[in-house]
mmCIF file of C-alpha atoms and ligand atoms in Angstrom:
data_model
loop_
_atom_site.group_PDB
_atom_site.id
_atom_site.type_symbol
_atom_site.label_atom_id
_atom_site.label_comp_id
_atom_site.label_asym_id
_atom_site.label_seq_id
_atom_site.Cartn_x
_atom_site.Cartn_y
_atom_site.Cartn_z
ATOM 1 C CA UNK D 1 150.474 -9.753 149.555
ATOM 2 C CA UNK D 2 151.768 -13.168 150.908
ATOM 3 C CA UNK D 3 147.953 -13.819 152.548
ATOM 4 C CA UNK D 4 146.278 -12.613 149.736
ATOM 5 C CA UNK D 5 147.893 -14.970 147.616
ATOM 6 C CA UNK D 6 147.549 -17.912 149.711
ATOM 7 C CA UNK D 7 143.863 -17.579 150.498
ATOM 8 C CA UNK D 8 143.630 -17.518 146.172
ATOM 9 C CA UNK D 9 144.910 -20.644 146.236
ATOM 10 C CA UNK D 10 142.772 -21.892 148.978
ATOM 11 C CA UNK D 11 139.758 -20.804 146.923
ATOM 12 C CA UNK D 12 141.131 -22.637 144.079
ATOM 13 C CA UNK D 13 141.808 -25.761 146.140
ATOM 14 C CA UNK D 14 137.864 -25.160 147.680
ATOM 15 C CA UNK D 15 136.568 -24.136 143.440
ATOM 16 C CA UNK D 16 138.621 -26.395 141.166
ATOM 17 C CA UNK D 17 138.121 -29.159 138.958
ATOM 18 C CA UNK D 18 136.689 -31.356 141.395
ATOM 19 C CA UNK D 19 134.019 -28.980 142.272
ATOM 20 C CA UNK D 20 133.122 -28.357 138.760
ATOM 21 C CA UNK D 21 133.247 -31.879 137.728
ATOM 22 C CA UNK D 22 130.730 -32.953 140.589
ATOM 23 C CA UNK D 23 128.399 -30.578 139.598
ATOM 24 C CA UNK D 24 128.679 -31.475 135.643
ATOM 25 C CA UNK D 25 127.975 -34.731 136.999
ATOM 26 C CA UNK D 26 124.800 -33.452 138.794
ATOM 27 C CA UNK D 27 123.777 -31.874 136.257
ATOM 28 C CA UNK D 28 124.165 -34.246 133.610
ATOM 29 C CA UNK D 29 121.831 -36.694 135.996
ATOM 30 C CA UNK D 30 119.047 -34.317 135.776
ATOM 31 C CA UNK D 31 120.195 -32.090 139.244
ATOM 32 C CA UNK D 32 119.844 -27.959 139.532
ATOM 33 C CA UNK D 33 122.595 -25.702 140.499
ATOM 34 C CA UNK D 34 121.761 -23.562 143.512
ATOM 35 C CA UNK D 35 121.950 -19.972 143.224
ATOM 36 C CA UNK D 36 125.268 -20.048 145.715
ATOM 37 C CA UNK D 37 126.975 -22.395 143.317
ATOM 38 C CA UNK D 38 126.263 -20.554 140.494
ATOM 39 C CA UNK D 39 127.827 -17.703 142.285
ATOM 40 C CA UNK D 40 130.384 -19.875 143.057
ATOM 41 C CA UNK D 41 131.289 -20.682 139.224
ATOM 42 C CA UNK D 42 130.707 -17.145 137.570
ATOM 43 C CA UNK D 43 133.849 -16.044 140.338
ATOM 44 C CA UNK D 44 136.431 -18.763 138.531
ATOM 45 C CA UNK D 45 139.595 -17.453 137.178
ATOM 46 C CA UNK D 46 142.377 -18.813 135.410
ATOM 47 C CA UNK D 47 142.431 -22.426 134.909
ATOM 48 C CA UNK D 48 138.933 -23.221 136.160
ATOM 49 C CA UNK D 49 137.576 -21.195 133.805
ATOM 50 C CA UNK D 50 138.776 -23.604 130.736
ATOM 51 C CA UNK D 51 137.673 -26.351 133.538
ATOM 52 C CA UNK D 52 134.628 -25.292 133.013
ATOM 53 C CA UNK D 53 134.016 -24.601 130.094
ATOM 54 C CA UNK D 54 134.584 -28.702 128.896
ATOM 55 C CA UNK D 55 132.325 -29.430 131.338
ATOM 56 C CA UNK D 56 129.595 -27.314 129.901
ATOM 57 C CA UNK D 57 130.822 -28.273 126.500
ATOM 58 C CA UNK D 58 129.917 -32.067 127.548
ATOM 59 C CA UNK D 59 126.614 -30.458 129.337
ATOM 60 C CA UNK D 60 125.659 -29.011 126.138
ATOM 61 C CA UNK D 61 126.256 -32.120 123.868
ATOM 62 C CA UNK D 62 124.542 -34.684 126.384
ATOM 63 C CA UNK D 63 121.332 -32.295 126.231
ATOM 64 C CA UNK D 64 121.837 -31.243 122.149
ATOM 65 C CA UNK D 65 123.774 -33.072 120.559
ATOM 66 C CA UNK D 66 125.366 -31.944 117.684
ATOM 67 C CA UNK D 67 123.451 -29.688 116.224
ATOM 68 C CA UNK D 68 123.418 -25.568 116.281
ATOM 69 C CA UNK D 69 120.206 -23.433 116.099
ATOM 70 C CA UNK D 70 120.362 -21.057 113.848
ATOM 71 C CA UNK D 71 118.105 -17.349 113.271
ATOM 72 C CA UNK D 72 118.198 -14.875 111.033
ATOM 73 C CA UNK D 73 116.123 -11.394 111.960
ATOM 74 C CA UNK D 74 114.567 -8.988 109.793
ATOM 75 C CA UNK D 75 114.245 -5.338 111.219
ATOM 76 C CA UNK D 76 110.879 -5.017 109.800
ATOM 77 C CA UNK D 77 110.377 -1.289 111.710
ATOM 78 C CA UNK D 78 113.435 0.412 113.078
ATOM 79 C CA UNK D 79 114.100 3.199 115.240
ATOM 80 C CA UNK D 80 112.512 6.494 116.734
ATOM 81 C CA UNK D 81 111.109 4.017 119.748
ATOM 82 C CA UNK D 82 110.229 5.848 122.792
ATOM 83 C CA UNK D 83 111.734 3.255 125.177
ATOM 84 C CA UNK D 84 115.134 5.140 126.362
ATOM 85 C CA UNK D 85 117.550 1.755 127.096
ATOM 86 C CA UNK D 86 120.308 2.888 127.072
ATOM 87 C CA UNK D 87 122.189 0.703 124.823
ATOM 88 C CA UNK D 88 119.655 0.588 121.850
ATOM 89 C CA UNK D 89 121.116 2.742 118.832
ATOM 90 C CA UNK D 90 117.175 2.800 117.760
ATOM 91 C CA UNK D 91 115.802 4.477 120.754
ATOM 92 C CA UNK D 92 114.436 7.802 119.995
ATOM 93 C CA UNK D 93 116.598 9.551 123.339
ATOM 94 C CA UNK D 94 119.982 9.034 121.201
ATOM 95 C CA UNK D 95 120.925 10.690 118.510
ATOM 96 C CA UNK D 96 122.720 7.306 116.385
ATOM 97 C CA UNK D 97 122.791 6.687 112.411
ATOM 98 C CA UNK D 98 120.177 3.731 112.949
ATOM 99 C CA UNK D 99 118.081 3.836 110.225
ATOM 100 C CA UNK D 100 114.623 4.887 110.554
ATOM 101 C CA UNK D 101 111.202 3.370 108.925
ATOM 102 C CA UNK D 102 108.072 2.273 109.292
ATOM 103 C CA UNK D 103 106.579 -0.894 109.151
ATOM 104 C CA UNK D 104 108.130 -3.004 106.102
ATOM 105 C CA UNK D 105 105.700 -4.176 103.244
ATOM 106 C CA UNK D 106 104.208 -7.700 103.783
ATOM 107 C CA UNK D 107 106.565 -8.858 100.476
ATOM 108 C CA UNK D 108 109.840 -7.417 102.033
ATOM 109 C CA UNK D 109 109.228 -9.682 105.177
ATOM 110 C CA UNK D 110 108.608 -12.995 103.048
ATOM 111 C CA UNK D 111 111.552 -12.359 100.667
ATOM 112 C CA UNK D 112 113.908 -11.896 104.169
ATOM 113 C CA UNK D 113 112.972 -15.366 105.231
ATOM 114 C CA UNK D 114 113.290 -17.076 101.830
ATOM 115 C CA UNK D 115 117.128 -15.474 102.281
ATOM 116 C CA UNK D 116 117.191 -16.936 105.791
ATOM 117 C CA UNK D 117 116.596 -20.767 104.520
ATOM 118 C CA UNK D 118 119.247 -19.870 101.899
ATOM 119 C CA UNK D 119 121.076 -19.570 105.201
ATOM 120 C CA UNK D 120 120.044 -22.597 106.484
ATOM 121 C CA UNK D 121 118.532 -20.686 109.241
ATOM 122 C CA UNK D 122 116.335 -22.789 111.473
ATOM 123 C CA UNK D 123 114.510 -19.746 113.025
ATOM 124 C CA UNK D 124 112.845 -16.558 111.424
ATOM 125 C CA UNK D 125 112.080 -13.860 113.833
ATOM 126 C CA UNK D 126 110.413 -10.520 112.582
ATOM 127 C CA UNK D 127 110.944 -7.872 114.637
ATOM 128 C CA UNK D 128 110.539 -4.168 115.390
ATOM 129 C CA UNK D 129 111.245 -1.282 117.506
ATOM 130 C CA UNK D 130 108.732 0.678 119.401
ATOM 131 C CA UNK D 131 107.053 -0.214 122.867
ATOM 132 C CA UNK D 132 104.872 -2.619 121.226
ATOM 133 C CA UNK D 133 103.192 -2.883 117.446
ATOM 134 C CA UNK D 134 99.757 -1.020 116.664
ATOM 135 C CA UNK D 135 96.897 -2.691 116.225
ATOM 136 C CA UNK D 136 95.326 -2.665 112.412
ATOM 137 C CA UNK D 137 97.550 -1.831 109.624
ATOM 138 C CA UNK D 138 100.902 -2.501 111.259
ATOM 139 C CA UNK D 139 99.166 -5.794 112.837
ATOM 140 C CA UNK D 140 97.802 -6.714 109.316
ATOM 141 C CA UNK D 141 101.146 -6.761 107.791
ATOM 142 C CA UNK D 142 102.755 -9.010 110.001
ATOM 143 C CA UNK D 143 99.734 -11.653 109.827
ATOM 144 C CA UNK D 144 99.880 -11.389 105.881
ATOM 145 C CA UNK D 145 103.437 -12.085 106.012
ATOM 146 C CA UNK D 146 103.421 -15.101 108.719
ATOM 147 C CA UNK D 147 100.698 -17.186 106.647
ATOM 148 C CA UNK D 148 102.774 -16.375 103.432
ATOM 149 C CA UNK D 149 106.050 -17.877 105.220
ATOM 150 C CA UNK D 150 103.781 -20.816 107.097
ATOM 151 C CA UNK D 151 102.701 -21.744 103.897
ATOM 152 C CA UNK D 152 106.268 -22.189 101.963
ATOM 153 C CA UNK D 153 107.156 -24.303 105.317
ATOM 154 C CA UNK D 154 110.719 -24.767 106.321
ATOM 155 C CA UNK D 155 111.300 -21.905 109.033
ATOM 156 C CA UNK D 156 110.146 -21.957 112.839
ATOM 157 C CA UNK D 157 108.505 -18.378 113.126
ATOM 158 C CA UNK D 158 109.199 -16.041 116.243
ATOM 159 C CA UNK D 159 108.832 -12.456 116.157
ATOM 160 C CA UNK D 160 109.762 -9.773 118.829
ATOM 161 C CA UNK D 161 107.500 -7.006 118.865
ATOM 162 C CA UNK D 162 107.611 -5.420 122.139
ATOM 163 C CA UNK D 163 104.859 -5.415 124.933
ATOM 164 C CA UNK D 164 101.620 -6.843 123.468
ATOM 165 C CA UNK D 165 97.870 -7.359 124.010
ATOM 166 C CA UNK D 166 96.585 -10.821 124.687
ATOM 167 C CA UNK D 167 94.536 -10.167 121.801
ATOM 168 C CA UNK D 168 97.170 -9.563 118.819
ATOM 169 C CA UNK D 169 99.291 -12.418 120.285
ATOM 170 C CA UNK D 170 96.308 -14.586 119.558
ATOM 171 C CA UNK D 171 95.904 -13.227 116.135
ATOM 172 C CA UNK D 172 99.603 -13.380 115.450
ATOM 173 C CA UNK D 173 99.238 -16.969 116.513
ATOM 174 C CA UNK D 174 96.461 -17.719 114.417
ATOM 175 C CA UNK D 175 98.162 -16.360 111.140
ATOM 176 C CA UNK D 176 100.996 -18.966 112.060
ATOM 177 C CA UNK D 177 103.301 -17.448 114.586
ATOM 178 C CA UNK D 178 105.190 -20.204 116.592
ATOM 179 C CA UNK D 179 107.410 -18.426 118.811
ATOM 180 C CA UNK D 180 107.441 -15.212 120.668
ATOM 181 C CA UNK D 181 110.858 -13.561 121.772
ATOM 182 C CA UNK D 182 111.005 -10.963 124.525
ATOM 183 C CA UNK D 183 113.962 -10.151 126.320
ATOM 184 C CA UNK D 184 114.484 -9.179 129.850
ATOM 185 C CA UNK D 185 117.793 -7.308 129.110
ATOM 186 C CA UNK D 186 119.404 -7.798 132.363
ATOM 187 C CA UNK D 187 118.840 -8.692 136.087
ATOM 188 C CA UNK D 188 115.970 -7.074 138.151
ATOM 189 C CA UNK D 189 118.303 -5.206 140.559
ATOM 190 C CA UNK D 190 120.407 -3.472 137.019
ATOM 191 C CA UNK D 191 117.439 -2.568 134.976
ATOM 192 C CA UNK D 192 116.455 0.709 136.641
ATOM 193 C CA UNK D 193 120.203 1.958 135.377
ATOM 194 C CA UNK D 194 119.112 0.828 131.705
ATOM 195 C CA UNK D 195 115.491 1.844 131.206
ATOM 196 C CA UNK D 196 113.486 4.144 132.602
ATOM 197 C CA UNK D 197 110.443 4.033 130.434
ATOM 198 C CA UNK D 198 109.125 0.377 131.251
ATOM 199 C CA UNK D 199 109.095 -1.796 134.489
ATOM 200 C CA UNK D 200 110.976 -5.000 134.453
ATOM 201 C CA UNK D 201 107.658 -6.414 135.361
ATOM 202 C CA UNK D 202 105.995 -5.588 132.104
ATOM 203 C CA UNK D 203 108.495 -7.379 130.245
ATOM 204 C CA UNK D 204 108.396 -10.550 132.458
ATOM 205 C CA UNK D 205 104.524 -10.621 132.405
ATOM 206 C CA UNK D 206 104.716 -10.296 128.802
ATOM 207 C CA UNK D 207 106.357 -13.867 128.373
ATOM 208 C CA UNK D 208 104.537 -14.919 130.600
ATOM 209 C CA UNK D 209 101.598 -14.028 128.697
ATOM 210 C CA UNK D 210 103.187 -15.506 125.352
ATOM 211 C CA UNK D 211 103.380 -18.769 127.213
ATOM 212 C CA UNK D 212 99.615 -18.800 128.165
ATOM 213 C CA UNK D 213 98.966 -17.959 124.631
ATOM 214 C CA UNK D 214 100.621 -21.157 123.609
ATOM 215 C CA UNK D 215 104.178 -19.607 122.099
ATOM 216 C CA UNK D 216 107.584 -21.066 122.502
ATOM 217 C CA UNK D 217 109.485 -18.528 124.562
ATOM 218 C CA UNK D 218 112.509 -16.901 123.298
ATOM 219 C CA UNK D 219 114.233 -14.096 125.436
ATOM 220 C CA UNK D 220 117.267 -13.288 127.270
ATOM 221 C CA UNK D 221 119.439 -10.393 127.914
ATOM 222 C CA UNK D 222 122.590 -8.360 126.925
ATOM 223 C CA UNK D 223 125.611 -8.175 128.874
ATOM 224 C CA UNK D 224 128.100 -5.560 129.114
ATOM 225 C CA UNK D 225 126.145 -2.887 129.949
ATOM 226 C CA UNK D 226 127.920 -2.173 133.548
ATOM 227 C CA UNK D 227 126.433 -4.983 135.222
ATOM 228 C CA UNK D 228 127.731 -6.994 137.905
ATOM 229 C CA UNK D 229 128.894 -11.067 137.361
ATOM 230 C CA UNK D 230 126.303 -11.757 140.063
ATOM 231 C CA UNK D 231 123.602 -10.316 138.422
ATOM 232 C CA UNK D 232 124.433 -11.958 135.583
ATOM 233 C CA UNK D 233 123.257 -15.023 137.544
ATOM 234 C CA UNK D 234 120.573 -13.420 138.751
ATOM 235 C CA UNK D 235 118.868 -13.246 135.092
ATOM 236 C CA UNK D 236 119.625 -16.346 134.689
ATOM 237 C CA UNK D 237 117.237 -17.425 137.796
ATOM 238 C CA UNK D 238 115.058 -15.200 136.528
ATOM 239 C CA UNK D 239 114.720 -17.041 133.110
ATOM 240 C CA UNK D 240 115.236 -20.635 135.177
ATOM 241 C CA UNK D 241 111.747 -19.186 137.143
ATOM 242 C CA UNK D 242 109.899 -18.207 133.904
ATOM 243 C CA UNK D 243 110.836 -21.127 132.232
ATOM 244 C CA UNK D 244 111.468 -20.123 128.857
ATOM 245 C CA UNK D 245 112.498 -22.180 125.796
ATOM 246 C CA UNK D 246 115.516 -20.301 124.200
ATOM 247 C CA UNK D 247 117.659 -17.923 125.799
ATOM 248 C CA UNK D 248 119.442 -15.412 123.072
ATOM 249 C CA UNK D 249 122.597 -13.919 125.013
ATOM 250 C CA UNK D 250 123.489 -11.122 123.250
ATOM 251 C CA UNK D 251 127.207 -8.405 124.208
ATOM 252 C CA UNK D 252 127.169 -5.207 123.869
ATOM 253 C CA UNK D 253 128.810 -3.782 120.877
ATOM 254 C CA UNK D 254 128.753 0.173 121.990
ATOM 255 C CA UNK D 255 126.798 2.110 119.498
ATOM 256 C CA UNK D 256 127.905 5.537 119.223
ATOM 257 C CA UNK D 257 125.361 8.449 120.133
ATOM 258 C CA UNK D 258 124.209 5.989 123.079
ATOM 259 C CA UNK D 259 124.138 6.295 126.703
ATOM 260 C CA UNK D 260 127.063 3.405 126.667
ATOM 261 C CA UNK D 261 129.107 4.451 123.697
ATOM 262 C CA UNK D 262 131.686 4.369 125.998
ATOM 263 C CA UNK D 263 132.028 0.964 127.229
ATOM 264 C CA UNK D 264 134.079 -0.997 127.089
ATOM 265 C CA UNK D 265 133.040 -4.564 125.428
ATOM 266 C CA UNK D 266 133.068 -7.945 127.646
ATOM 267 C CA UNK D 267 136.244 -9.773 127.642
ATOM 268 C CA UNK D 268 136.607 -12.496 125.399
ATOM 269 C CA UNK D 269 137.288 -15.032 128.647
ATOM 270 C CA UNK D 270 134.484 -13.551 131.281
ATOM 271 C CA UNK D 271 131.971 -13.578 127.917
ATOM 272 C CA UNK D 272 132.355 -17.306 127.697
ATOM 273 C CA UNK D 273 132.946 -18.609 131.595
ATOM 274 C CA UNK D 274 129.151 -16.795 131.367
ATOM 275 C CA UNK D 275 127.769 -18.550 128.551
ATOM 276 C CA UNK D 276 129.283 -21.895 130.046
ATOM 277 C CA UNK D 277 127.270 -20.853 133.538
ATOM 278 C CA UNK D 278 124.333 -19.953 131.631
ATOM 279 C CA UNK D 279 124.610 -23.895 130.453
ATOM 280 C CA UNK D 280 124.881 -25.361 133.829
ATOM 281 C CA UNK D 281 122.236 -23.216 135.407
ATOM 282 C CA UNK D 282 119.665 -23.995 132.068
ATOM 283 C CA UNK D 283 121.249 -27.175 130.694
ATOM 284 C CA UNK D 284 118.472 -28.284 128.387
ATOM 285 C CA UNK D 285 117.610 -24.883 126.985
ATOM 286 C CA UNK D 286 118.603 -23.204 123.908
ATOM 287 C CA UNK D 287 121.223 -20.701 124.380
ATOM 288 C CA UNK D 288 121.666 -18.653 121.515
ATOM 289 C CA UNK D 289 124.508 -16.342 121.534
ATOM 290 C CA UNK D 290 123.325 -13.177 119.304
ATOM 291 C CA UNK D 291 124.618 -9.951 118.977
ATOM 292 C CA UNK D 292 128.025 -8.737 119.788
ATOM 293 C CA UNK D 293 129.730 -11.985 118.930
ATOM 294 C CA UNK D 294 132.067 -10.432 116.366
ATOM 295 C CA UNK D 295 133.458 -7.778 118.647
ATOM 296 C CA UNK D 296 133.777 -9.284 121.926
ATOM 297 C CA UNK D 297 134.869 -13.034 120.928
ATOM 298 C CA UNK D 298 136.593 -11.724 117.876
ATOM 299 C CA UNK D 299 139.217 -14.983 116.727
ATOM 300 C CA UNK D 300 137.381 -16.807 119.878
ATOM 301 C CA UNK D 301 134.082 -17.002 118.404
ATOM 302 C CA UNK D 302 134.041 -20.971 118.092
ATOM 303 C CA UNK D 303 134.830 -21.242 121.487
ATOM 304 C CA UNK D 304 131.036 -19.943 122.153
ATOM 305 C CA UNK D 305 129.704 -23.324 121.248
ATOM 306 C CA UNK D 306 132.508 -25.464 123.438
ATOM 307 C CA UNK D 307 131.264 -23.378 126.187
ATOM 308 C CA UNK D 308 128.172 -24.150 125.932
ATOM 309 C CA UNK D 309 125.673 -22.389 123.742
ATOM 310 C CA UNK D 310 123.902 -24.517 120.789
ATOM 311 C CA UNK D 311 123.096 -21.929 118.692
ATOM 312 C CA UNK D 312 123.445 -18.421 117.196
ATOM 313 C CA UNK D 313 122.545 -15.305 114.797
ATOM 314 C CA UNK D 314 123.382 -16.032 110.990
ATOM 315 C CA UNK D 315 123.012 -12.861 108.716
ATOM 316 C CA UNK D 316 122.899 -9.196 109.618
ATOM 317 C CA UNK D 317 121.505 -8.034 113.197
ATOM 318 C CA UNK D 318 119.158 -5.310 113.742
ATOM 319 C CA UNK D 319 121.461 -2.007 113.021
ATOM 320 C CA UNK D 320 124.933 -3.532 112.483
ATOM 321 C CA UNK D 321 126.682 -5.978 110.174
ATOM 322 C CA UNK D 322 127.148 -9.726 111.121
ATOM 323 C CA UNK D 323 129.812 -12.047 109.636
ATOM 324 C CA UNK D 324 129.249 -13.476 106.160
ATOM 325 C CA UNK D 325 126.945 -16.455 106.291
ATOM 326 C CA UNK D 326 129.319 -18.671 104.882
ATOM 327 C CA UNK D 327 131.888 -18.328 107.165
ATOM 328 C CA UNK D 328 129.290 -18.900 109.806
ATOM 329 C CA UNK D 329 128.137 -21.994 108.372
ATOM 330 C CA UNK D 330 132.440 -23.483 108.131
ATOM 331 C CA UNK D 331 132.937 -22.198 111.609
ATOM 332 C CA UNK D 332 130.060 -24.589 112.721
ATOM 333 C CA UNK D 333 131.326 -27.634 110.535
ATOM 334 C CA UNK D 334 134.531 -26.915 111.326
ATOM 335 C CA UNK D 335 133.437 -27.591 114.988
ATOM 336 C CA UNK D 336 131.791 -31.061 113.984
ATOM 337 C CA UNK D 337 128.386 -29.722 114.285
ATOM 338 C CA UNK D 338 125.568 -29.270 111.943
ATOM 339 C CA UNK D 339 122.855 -26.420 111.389
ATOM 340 C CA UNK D 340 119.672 -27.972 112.910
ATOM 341 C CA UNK D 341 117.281 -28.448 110.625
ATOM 342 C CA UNK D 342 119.399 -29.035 107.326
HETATM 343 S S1 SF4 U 401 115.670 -2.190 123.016
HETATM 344 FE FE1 SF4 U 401 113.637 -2.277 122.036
HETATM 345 S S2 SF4 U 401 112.318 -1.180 123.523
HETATM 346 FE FE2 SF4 U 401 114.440 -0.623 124.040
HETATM 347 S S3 SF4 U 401 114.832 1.288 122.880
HETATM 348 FE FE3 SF4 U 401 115.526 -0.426 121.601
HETATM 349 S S4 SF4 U 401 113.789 -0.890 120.253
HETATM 350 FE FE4 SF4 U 401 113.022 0.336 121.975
#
């Protein structure tokens, strides 16, 4: 008991605020964090943890200054998808109360993003469930919708529509489609336990596709789903590798009739030393913090932005109810920062 505790406090002594000050400071003059001092950082306890979290606070302001992205989503085709991860309330294995429909008409898109600048949302992403949307009708709709919403102006379009051909991207591109989100989920070495119906590869090749396009990037993971801190990190090397512009870190809030009904949510604490690590590994990125934010930050949920994200999800998420807009909108003046944008 006596070494154990002594060889705590020698780690301290080795990871304290020293050790996370000189690599704000690196990172502030343009520097990268090595994989073993990322490592290093996602291990803090205690203390260090709040340590770190001002200096990602200061990383985040030097690189974005005051001012919070915000999106809004539209579930423009939900459930019955034949993908099995195992967290997804709308994946055809699980039996959930997601609802279920088909592609949305073009109107019920464009009268979602109207409600999202109402929201002062800076981003509109469309998307839908299924391993990727069909060519022809299904297509049609979304490019009827995006030149509607390009034409009123004021929105940065993304959509997420799962794993693409070159070909629609371009015609989703051409009908004004700016960005293209596509997350990764979680780390290489975890994703076997959370989908069996897709390679990890298809999913990384189709950002990387979406960049040769010409999109913006947007994608990112969830945690909570059983995997370790380390891997943790290594998504985030992943994404540092792909290069990608905005990185959406969504928690898992356990849907029930999933595989991970079960689990148990991210603590409030380990949910925000990994947003502030997510900052010091990507320091000029966006790092929106999406789904899950109610459950597993609960009175906490300001502290996502002093630990480093600069932006999040304003109005309802895909099956589940987000926080009033309003209160969204105070939290972030509150804070002394602004919607982007407005
Ligand atoms: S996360 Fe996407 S691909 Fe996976 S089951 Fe859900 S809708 Fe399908």
């Amino acid at each position: 008991m006596k070494t154990s505790t002594k060889k705590a406090k020698i780690l301290d002594l080795n990871i304290g605020l020293p050790y996370i000050t000189s690599l704000e400071e690196r990172v502030l003059s343009g520097g990268v964090v090595s994989e073993d001092e990322a490592l290093s950082l996602i291990r803090l306890e205690g203390e260090d943890i709040y340590n770190l979290m001002a200096s990602a606070n200061r990383i985040r302001n030097h690189f974005k200054g005051n001012s919070v992205n915000l999106c809004s989503i539209v579930n423009a085709k939900s459930g019955l998808c034949p993908e099995d991860c195992s967290f997804c309330g709308q994946s055809a294995h699980f039996e959930t109360k997601a609802p279920v429909y088909d592609m949305i008409e073009p109107e019920k898109i464009i009268a979602a993003a109207r409600k999202a600048k109402e929201m002062k949302s800076r981003e509109f992403s469309i998307v839908t469930s299924g391993k990727a949307v069909e060519e022809g009708e299904e297509l049609e709709r979304l490019c009827t919708a995006l030149e509607q919403i390009k034409s009123e102006g004021g929105l940065e379009r993304c959509a997420s529509l799962g794993i693409m051909s070159r070909e629609s991207l371009v015609k989703l591109k051409d009908a004004g489609l700016e960005s293209f989100h596509h997350n990764l989920e979680t780390a290489r070495s975890f994703f076997p336990n959370i989908c069996s119906t897709h390679e990890y590869e298809d999913d990384v090749n189709t950002i990387r596709m979406a960049k040769e396009v010409g999109f913006e990037t947007c994608c990112g993971g969830i945690f909570g789903l059983g995997e370790s801190l380390e891997q943790r990190v290594e998504m985030a090397l992943t994404l540092r590798d792909i290069d990608v512009d905005s990185i959406p870190l969504n928690f898992l809030n356990p849907i029930k009739g999933t595989a991970l009904e079960n689990r148990p949510t991210v603590p409030p604490m380990e949910g925000l030393k990994t947003i502030a690590v997510y900052r010091f590994l990507l320091p000029e990125k966006d790092i929106i913090v999406s789904g899950g934010r109610e459950v597993t930050f609960r009175d906490l949920q300001p502290m996502i932005f002093t630990a480093g994200a600069n932006g999040t999800l304003i109005g309802n998420y895909l099956t589940t109810q987000g926080s009033e807009p309003e209160r969204v909108l105070t939290m972030i003046r509150d804070l002394g920062l602004e919607p982007a944008g407005y």
